[in-house]
Coordinates of C-alpha atoms in Angstrom, one line a residue:
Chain A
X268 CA 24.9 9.2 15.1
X269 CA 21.9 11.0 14.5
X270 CA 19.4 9.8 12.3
X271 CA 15.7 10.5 11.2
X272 CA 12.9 9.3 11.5
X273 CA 8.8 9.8 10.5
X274 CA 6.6 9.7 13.6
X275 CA 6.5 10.3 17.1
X276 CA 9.1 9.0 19.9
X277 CA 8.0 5.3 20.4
X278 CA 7.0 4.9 16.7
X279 CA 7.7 1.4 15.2
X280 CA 10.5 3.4 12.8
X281 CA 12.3 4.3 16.0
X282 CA 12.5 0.3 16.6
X283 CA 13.9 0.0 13.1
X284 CA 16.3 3.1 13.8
X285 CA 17.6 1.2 17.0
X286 CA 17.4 -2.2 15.1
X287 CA 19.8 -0.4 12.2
X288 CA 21.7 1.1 14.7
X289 CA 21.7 0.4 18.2
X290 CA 23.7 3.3 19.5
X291 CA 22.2 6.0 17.5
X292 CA 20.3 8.7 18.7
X293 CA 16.5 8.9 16.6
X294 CA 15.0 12.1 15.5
X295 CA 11.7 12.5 15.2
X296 CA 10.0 14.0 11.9
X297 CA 6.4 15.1 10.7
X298 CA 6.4 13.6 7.5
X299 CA 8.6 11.2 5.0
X300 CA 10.2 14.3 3.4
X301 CA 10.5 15.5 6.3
X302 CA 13.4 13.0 6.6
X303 CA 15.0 13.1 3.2
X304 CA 15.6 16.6 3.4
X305 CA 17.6 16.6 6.9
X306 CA 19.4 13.5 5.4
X307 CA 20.2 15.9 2.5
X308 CA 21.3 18.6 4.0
X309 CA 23.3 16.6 6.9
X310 CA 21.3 18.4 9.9
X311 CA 21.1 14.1 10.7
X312 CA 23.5 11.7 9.4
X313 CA 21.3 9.1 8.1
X314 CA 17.4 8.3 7.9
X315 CA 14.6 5.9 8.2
X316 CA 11.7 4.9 5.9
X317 CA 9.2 2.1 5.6
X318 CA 9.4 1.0 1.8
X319 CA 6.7 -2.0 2.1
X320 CA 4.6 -3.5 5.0
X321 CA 3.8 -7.5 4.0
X322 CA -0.3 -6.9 4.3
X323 CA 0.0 -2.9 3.4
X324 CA 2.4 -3.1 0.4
X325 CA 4.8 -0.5 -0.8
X326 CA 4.6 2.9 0.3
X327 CA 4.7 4.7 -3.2
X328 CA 5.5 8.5 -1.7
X329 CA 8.8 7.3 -0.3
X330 CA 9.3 5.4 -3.8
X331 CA 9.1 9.1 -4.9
X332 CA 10.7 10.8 -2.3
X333 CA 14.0 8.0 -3.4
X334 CA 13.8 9.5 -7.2
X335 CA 13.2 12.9 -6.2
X336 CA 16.3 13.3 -3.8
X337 CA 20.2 12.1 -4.8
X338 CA 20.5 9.8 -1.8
X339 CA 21.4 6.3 -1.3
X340 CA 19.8 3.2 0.0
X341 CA 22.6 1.8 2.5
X342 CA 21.1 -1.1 4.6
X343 CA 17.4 -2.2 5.0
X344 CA 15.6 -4.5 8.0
X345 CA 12.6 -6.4 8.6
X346 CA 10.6 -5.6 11.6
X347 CA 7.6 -7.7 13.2
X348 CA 5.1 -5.2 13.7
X349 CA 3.4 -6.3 17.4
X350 CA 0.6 -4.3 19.0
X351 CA 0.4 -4.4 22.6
X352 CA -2.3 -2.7 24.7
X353 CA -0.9 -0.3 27.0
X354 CA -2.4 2.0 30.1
X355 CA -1.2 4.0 32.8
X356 CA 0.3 2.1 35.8
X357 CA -2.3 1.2 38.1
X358 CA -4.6 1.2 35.8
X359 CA -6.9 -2.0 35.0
X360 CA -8.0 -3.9 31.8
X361 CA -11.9 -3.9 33.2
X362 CA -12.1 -0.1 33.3
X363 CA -11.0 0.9 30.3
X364 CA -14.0 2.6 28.1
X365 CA -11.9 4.2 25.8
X366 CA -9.2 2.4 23.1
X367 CA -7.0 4.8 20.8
X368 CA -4.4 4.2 17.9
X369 CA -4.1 4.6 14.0
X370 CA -7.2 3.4 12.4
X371 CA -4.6 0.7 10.8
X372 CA -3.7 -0.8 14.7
X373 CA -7.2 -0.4 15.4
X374 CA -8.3 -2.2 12.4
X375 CA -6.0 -5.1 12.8
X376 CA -6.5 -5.6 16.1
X377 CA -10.2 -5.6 15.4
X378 CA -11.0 -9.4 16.7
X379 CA -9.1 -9.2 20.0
X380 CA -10.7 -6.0 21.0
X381 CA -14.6 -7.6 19.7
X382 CA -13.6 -10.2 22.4
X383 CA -12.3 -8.3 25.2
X384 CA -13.3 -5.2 24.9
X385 CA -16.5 -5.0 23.1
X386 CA -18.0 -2.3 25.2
X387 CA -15.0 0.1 24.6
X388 CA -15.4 2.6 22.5
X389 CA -12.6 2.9 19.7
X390 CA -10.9 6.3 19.1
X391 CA -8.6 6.8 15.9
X392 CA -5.7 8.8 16.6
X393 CA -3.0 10.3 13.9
X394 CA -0.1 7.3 15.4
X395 CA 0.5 4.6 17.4
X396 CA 2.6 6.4 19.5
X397 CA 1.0 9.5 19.6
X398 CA -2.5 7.6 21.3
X399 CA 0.5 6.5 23.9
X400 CA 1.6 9.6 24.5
X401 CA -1.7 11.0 25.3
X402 CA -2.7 8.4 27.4
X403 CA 0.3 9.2 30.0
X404 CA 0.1 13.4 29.6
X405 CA -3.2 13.3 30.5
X406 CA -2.9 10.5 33.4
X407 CA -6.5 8.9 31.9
X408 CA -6.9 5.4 33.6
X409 CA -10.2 4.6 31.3
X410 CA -8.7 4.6 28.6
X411 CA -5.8 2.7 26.6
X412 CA -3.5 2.8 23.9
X413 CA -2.6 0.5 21.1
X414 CA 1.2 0.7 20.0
X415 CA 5.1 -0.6 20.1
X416 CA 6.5 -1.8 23.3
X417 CA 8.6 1.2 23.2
X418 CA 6.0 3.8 23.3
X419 CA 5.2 1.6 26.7
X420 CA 8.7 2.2 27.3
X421 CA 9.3 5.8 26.4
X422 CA 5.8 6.6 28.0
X423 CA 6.1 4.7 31.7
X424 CA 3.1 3.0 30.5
X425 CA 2.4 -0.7 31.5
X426 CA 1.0 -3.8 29.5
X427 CA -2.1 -4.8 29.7
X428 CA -1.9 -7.6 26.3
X429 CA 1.3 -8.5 24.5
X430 CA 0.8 -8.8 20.0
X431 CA -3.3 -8.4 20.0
X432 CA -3.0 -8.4 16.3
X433 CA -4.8 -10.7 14.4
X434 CA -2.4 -11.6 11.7
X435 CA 1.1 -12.1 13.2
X436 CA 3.2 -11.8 9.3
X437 CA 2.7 -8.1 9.5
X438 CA 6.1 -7.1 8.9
X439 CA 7.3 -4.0 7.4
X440 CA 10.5 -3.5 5.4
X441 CA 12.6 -0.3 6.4
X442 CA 15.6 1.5 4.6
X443 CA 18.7 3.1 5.8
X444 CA 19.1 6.4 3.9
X445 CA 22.5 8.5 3.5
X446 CA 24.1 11.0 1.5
X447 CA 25.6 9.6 -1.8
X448 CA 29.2 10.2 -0.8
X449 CA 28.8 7.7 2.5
X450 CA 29.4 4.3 0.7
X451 CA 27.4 1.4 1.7
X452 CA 30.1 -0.5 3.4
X453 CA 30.5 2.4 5.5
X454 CA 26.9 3.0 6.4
X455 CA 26.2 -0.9 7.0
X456 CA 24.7 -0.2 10.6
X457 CA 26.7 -2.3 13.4
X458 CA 24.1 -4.9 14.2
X459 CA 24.7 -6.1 10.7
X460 CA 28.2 -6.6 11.0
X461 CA 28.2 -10.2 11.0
X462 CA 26.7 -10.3 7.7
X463 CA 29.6 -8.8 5.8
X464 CA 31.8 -11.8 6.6
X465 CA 29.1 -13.6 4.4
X466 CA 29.7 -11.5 1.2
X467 CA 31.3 -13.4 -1.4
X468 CA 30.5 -14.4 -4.7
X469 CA 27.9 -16.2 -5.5
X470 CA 29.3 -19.7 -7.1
X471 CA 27.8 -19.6 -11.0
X472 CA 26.2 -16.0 -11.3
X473 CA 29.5 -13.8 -10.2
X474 CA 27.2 -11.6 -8.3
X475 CA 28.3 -10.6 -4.7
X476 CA 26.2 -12.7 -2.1
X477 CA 24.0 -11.1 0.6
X478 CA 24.0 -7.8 -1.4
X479 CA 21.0 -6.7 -3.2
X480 CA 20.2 -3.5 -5.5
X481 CA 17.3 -1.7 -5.4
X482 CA 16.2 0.5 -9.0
X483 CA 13.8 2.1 -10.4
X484 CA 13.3 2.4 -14.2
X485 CA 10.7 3.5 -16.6
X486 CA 10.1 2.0 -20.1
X487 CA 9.1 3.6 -23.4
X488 CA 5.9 2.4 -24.1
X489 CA 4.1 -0.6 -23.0
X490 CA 4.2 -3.1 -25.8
X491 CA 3.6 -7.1 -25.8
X492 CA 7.1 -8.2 -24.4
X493 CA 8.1 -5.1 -23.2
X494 CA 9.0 -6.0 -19.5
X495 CA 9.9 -9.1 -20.7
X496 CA 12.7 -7.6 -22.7
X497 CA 14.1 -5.4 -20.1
X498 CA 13.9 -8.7 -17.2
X499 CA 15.8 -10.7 -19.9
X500 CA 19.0 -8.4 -19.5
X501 CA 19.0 -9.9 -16.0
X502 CA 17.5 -13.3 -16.9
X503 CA 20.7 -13.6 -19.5
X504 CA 23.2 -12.9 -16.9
X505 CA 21.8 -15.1 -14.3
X506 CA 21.0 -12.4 -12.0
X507 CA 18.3 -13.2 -9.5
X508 CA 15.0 -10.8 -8.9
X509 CA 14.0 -10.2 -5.4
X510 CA 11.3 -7.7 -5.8
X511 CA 9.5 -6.6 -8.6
X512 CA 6.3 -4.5 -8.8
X513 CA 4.9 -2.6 -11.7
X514 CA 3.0 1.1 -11.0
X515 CA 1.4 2.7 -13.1
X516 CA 1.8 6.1 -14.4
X517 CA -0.9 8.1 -14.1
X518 CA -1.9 10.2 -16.8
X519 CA 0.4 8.8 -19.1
X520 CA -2.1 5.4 -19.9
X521 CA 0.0 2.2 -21.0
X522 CA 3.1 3.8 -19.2
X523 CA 4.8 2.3 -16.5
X524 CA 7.7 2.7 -13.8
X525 CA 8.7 -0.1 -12.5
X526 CA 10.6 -1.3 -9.1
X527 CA 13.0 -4.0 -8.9
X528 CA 15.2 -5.5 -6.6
X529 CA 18.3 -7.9 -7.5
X530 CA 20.4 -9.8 -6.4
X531 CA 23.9 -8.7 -6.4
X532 CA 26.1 -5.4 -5.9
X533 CA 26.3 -2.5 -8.3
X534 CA 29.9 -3.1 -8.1
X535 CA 29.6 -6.4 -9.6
X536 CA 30.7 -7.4 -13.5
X537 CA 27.4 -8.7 -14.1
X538 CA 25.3 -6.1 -12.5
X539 CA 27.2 -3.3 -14.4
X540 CA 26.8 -4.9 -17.6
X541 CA 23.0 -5.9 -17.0
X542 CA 22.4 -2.1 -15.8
X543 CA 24.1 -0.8 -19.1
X544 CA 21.8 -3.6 -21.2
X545 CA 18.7 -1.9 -19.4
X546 CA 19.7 1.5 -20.3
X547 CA 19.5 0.6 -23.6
X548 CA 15.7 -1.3 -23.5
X549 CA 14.6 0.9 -20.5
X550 CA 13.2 5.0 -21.0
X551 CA 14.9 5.9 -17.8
X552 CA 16.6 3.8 -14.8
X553 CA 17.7 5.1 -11.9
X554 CA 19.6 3.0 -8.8
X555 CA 18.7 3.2 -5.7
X556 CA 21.7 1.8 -3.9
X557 CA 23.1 -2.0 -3.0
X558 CA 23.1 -2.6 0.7
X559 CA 23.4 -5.9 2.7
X560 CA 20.0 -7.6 2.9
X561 CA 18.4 -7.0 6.0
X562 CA 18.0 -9.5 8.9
X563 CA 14.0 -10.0 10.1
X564 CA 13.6 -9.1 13.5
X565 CA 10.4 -10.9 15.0
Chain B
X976 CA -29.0 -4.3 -7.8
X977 CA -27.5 -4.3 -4.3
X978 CA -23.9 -3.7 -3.7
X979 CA -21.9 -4.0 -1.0
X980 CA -18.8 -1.7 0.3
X981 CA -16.9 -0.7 3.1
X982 CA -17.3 1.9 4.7
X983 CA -19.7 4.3 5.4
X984 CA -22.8 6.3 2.9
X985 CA -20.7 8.6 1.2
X986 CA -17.3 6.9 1.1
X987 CA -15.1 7.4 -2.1
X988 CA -16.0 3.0 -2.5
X989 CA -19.8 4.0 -2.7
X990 CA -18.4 6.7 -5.6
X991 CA -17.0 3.6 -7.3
X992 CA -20.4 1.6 -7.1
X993 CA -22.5 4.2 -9.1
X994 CA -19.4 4.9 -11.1
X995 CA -20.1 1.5 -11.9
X996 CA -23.6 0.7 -11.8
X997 CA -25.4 4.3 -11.9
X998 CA -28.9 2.8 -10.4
X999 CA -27.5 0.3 -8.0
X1000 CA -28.0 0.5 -4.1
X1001 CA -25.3 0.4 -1.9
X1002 CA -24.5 -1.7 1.1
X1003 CA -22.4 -0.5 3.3
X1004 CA -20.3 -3.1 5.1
X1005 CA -18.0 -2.2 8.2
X1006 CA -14.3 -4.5 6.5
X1007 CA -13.8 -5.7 3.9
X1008 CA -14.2 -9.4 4.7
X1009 CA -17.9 -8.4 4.9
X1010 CA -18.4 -7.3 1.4
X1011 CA -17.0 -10.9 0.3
X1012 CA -19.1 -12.3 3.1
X1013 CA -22.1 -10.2 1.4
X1014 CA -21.4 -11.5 -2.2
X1015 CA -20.5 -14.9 -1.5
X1016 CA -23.8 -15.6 0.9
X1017 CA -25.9 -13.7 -2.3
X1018 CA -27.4 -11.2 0.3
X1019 CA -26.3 -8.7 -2.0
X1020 CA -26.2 -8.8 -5.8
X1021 CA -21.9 -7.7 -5.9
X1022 CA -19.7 -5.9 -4.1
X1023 CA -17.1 -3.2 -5.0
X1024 CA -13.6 -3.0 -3.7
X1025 CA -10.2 -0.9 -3.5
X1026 CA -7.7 -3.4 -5.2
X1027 CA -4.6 -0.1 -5.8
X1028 CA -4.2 3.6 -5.5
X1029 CA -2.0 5.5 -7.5
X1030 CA 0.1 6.7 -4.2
X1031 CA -0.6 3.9 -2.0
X1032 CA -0.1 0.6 -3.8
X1033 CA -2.3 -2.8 -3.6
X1034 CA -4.2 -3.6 -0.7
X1035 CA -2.7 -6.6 -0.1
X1036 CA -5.6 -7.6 2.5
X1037 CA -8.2 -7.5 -0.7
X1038 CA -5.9 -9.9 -2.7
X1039 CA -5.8 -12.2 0.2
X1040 CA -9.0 -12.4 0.7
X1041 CA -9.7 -12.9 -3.5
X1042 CA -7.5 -15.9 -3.4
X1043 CA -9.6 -17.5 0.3
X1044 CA -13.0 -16.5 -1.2
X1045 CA -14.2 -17.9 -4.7
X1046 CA -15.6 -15.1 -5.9
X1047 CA -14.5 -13.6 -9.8
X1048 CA -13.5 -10.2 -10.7
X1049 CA -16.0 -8.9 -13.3
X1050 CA -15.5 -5.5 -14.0
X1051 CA -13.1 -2.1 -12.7
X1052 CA -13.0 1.8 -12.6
X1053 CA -10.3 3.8 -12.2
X1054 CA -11.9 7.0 -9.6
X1055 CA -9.7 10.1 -8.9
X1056 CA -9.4 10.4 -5.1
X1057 CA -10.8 14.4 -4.9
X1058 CA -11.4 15.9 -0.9
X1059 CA -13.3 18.3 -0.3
X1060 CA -14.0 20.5 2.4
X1061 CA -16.9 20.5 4.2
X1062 CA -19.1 22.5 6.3
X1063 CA -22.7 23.2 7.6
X1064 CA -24.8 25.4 5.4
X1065 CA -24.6 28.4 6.8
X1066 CA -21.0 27.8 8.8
X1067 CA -18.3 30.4 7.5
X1068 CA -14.3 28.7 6.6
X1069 CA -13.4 32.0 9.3
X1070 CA -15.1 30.1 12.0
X1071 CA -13.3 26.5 11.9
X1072 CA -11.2 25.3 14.6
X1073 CA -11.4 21.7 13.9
X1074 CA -11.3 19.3 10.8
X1075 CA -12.0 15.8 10.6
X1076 CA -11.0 13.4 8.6
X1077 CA -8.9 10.0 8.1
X1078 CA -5.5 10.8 8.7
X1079 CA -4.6 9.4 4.7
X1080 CA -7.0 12.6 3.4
X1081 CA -5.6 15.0 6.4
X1082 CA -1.8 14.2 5.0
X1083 CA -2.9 14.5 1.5
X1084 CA -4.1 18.2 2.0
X1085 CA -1.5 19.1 4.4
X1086 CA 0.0 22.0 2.7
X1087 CA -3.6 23.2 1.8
X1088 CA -4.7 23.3 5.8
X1089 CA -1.3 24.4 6.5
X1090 CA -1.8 27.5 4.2
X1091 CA -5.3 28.4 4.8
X1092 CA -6.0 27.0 7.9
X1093 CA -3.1 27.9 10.3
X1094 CA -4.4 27.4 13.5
X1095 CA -7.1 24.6 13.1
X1096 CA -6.6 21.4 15.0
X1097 CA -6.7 18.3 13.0
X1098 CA -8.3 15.9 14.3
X1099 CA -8.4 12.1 12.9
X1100 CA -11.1 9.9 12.1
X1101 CA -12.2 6.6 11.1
X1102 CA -12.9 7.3 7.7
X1103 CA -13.9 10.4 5.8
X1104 CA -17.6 9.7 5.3
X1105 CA -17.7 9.5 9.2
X1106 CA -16.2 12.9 9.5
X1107 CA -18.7 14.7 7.0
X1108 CA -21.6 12.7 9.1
X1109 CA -20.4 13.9 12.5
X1110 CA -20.2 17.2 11.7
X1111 CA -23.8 17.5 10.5
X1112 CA -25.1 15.2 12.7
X1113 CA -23.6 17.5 15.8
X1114 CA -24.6 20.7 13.8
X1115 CA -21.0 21.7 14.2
X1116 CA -20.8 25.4 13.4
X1117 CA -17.0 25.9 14.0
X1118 CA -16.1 22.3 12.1
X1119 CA -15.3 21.2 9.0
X1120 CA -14.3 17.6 7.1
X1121 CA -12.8 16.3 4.6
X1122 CA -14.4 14.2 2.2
X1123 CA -16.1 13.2 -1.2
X1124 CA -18.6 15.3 -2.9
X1125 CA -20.9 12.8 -2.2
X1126 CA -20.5 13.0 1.3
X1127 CA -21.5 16.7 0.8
X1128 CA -24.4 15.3 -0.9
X1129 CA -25.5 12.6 1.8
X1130 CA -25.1 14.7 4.7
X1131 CA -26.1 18.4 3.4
X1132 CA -22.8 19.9 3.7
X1133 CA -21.5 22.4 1.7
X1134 CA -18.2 22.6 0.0
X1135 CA -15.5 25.2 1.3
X1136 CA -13.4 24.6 -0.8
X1137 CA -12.9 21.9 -3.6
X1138 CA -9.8 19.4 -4.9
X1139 CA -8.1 20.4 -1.8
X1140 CA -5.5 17.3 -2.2
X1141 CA -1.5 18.2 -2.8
X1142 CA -1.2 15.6 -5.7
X1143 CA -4.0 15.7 -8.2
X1144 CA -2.6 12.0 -9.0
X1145 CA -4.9 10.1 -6.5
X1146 CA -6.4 7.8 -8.2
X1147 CA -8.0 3.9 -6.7
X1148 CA -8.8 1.1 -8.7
X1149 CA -11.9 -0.5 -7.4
X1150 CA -12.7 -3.7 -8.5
X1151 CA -16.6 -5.2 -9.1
X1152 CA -16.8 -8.8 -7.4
X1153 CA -19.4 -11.2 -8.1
X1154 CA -20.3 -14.9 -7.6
X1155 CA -18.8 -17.2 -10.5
X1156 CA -21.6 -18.0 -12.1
X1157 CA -22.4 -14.8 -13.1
X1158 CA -20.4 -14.3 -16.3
X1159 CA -18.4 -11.5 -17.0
X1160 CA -20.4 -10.5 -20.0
X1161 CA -23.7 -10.4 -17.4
X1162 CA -22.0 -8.3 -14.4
X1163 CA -20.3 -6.0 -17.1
X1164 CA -22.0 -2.4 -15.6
X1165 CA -24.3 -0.7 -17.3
X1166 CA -21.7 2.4 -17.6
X1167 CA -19.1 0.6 -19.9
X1168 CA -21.6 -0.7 -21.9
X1169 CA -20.2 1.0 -24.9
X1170 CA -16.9 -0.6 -24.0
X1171 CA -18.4 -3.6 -25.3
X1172 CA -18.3 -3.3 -28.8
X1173 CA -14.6 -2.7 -28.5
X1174 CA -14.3 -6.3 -27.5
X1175 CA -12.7 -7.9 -30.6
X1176 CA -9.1 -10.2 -30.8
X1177 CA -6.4 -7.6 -31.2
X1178 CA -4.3 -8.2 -34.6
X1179 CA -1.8 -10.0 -34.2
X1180 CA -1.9 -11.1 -30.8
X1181 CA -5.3 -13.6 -30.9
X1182 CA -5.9 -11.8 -27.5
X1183 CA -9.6 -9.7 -26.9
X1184 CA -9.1 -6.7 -27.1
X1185 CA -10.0 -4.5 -24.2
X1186 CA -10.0 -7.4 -21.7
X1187 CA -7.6 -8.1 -18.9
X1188 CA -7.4 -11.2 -17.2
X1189 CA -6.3 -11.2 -12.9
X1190 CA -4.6 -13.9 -12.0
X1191 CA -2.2 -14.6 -9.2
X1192 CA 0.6 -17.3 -8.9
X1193 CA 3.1 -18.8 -6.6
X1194 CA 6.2 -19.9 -7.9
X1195 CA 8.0 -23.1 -6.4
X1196 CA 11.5 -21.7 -5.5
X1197 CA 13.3 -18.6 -5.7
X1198 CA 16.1 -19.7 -8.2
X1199 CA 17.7 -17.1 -10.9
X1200 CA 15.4 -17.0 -13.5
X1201 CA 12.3 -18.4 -12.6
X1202 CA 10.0 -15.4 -13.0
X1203 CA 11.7 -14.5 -16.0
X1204 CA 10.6 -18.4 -17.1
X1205 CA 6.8 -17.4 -15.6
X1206 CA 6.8 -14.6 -17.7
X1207 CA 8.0 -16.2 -20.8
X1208 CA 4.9 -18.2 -20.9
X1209 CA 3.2 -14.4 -21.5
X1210 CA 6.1 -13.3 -24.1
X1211 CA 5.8 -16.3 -26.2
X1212 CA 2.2 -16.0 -27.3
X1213 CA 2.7 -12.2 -27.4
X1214 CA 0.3 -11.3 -24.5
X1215 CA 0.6 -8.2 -22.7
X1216 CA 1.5 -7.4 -19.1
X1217 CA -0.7 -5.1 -17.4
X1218 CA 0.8 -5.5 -14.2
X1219 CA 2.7 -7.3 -12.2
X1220 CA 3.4 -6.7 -8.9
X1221 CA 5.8 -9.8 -6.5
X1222 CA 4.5 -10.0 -2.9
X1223 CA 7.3 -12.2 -0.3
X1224 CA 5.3 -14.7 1.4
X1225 CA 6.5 -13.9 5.1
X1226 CA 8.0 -17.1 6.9
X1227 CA 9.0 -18.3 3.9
X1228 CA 11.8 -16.6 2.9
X1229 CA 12.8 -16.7 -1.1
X1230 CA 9.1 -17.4 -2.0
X1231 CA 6.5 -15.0 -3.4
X1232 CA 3.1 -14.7 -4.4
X1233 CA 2.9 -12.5 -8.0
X1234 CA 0.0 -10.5 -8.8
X1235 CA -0.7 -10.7 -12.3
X1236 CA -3.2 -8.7 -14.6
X1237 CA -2.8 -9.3 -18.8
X1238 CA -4.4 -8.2 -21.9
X1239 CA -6.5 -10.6 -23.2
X1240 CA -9.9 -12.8 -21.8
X1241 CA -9.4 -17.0 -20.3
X1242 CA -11.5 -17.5 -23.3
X1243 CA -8.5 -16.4 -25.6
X1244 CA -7.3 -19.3 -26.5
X1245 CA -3.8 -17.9 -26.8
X1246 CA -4.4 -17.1 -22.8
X1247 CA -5.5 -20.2 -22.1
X1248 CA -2.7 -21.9 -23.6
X1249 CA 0.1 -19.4 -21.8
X1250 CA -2.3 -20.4 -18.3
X1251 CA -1.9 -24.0 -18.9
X1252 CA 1.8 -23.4 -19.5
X1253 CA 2.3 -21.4 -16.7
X1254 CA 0.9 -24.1 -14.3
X1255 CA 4.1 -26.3 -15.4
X1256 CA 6.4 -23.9 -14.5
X1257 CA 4.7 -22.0 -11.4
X1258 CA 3.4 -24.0 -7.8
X1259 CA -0.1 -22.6 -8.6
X1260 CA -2.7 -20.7 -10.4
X1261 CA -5.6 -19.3 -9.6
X1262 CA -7.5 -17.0 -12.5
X1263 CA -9.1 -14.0 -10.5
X1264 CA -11.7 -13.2 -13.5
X1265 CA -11.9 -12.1 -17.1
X1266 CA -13.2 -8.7 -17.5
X1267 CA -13.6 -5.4 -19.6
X1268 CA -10.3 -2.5 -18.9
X1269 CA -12.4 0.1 -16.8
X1270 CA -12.9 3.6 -17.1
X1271 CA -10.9 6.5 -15.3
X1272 CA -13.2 8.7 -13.8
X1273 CA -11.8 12.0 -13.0

């Protein structure tokens, strides 16, 4: 199985593609839409996006990119995000003079390398992977690299410190994209499997259990009670929220999409008849797909 | 006045502090931390920072640190998010091979460099301010960054080209910090002055009128219903949502943090009543300031 995904080999959303899917084989893309439009036209058959990092938050363009093209949310999983500091083999921690990664890695690795490395001077690079890659083409033994352990991997480079970051709940949320007709039974990747066994209705609230469903809806304008209103339609039917975040729409002042996750499967009673409630409170509501909710890998 | 922000002279955050205070000075501070450091120790007067953009979402890392430091919100702006290019005087847009800029701003203009400039390398920085000063502190004829007009400004660049971005909806929200006993009323910048005289209670609602209040709030236990019972406390006394935005507290599966921002000032006493409510139903509280809705700046 072939699926996408935005970065370089050794990216942390080709440890979420193998996570999702331990068999498949990842495909590298230059940018998010990058990814939507091979899972559209079915040059891969699925795809990988981050949707929220826990201290980042959500990623709004691939919000977009979900209302923009008719695919489907099928799976999602929760990936630690480590650091590790790599370098050529043979190399050595005390002659390293030059440190490259994403400003982000850099940034958040910013105590441990004040500490150990407060001499080195710190290069930003486009990605994680990328600064890994460079490190090993070029065969430079003073310098280093800040990424996943399988850019060490993918790059025959060796580790010189193991999760340098500072804050260790950095953990970002990926989803498992496919083509509307692929149902999400069908697309739950294998290392999930287990998980389906647990589906079952929820005693009380006839929602299906471990599903959720993600959607995206609009409202008409914003007044006192507005979003109150349209979480009362799930509220009424004891449905449970799971995410909820308001954006603004720019331009349009007082106007607001909103995203929301809940608990249940768009096949359920309750979920149908909450959804149709919606549709009559909300300017616009699109869903995103109900999937299994993911495991957290650490 | 002296106001702190990260990054470096010229940054879009330094935009924000004369946006907000025309005849401040401005601190630059390398992270964020040290513009609360800044603010809290009084070595400067405020500090300004990035609390949302329009395509990127919160910056989680700012709310964190508004809930560990006790400092109050007292004022926002709304600043469009334009790049420039920028050169030397006297460089010609024929002779660039490279650009520099933070990766965020080199995305944002991709299909711009793509267009016009082919064959350039892009080549990533630490911010976009930093770019612009390299590339007149080299006196790089065959350069070019991206970044704010003001960078243009501080470092005598020209500007190749203007509003170079693919989506003209970049906007951040910057927020105005300042110790708690400075009232709201007192950091309120000179800029929105005229804002002031809107201040009066909304009919209806008993809420002041172009006021939000920031607040942010943990909620016991995920169980069906329970935001919808948080919010109620809002719905009841027919205050407004401004936002509201759930964050999972990692480790702790099923809980959340919830960002909150409402129409209305803690000296409402409709909002106090709905806060004091809210503390019975929600783990806890804390009011991140009172202050006057800010101007977009475009």
């Amino acid at each position: 199985m072939k699926v996408a995904f935005q970065g370089e080999t050794g990216a942390y959303s080709e440890e979420a593609v193998f996570a999702l899917s331990p068999d498949s084989t990842p495909i590298p893309c230059t940018t998010f839409e990058q990814v939507f439009i091979a899972v559209r036209d079915a040059t891969v058959d699925c795809g990988v996006i981050p949707i929220e990092n826990s201290l980042h938050g959500s990623v709004h363009e691939n919000y977009d990119l979900l209302q923009e093209f008719s695919l489907v949310i099928s799976g999602e999983v929760q990936l630690r995000i480590r650091h590790h500091l790599l370098g050529l083999p043979g190399s050595s921690p005390d002659e390293i003079r030059q440190i490259y990664s994403h400003p982000q890695a850099l940034g958040q690795c910013r105590s441990f390398l004040r500490t150990h490395f407060p001499e080195a001077e710190l290069v930003p690079s486009y990605d994680t992977a990328g600064a890994a890659k460079m490190i090993a083409e070029r065969g430079r033994l003073d310098a280093a690299a800040i990424a996943s352990v399988r850019a060490a991997d993918e790059y025959r480079l060796i580790v010189h410190a193991e999760s340098i970051e500072s804050n260790h709940n950095n953990y970002t949320r990926f989803l498992w994209l496919s083509l509307p007709e692929t149902t999400a039974v069908r697309a739950v990747p294998a290392g999930s499997a287990p998980r389906q066994t647990e589906q079952a209705e929820q005693p009380g609230t006839g929602t299906t259990s471990g599903v959720k469903t993600s959607i995206v809806y609009a409202q008409h304008e914003n007044v006192p009670g507005s979003l109150f209103k349209s979480l009362a339609v799930f509220a009424l039917r004891d449905i449970d929220l799971l995410k909820i975040e308001s954006r603004p729409l720019v331009g349009s002042p007082g106007k607001y999409l909103f995203y929301l996750d809940l608990g249940g499967s768009i096949e359920d009673e309750s979920v149908k008849n909450a959804l149709r409630h919606l549709e009559e409170v909300a300017a616009s509501v699109k869903v995103l797909g109900s999937y299994l909710s993911g495991r957290q890998i650490n």
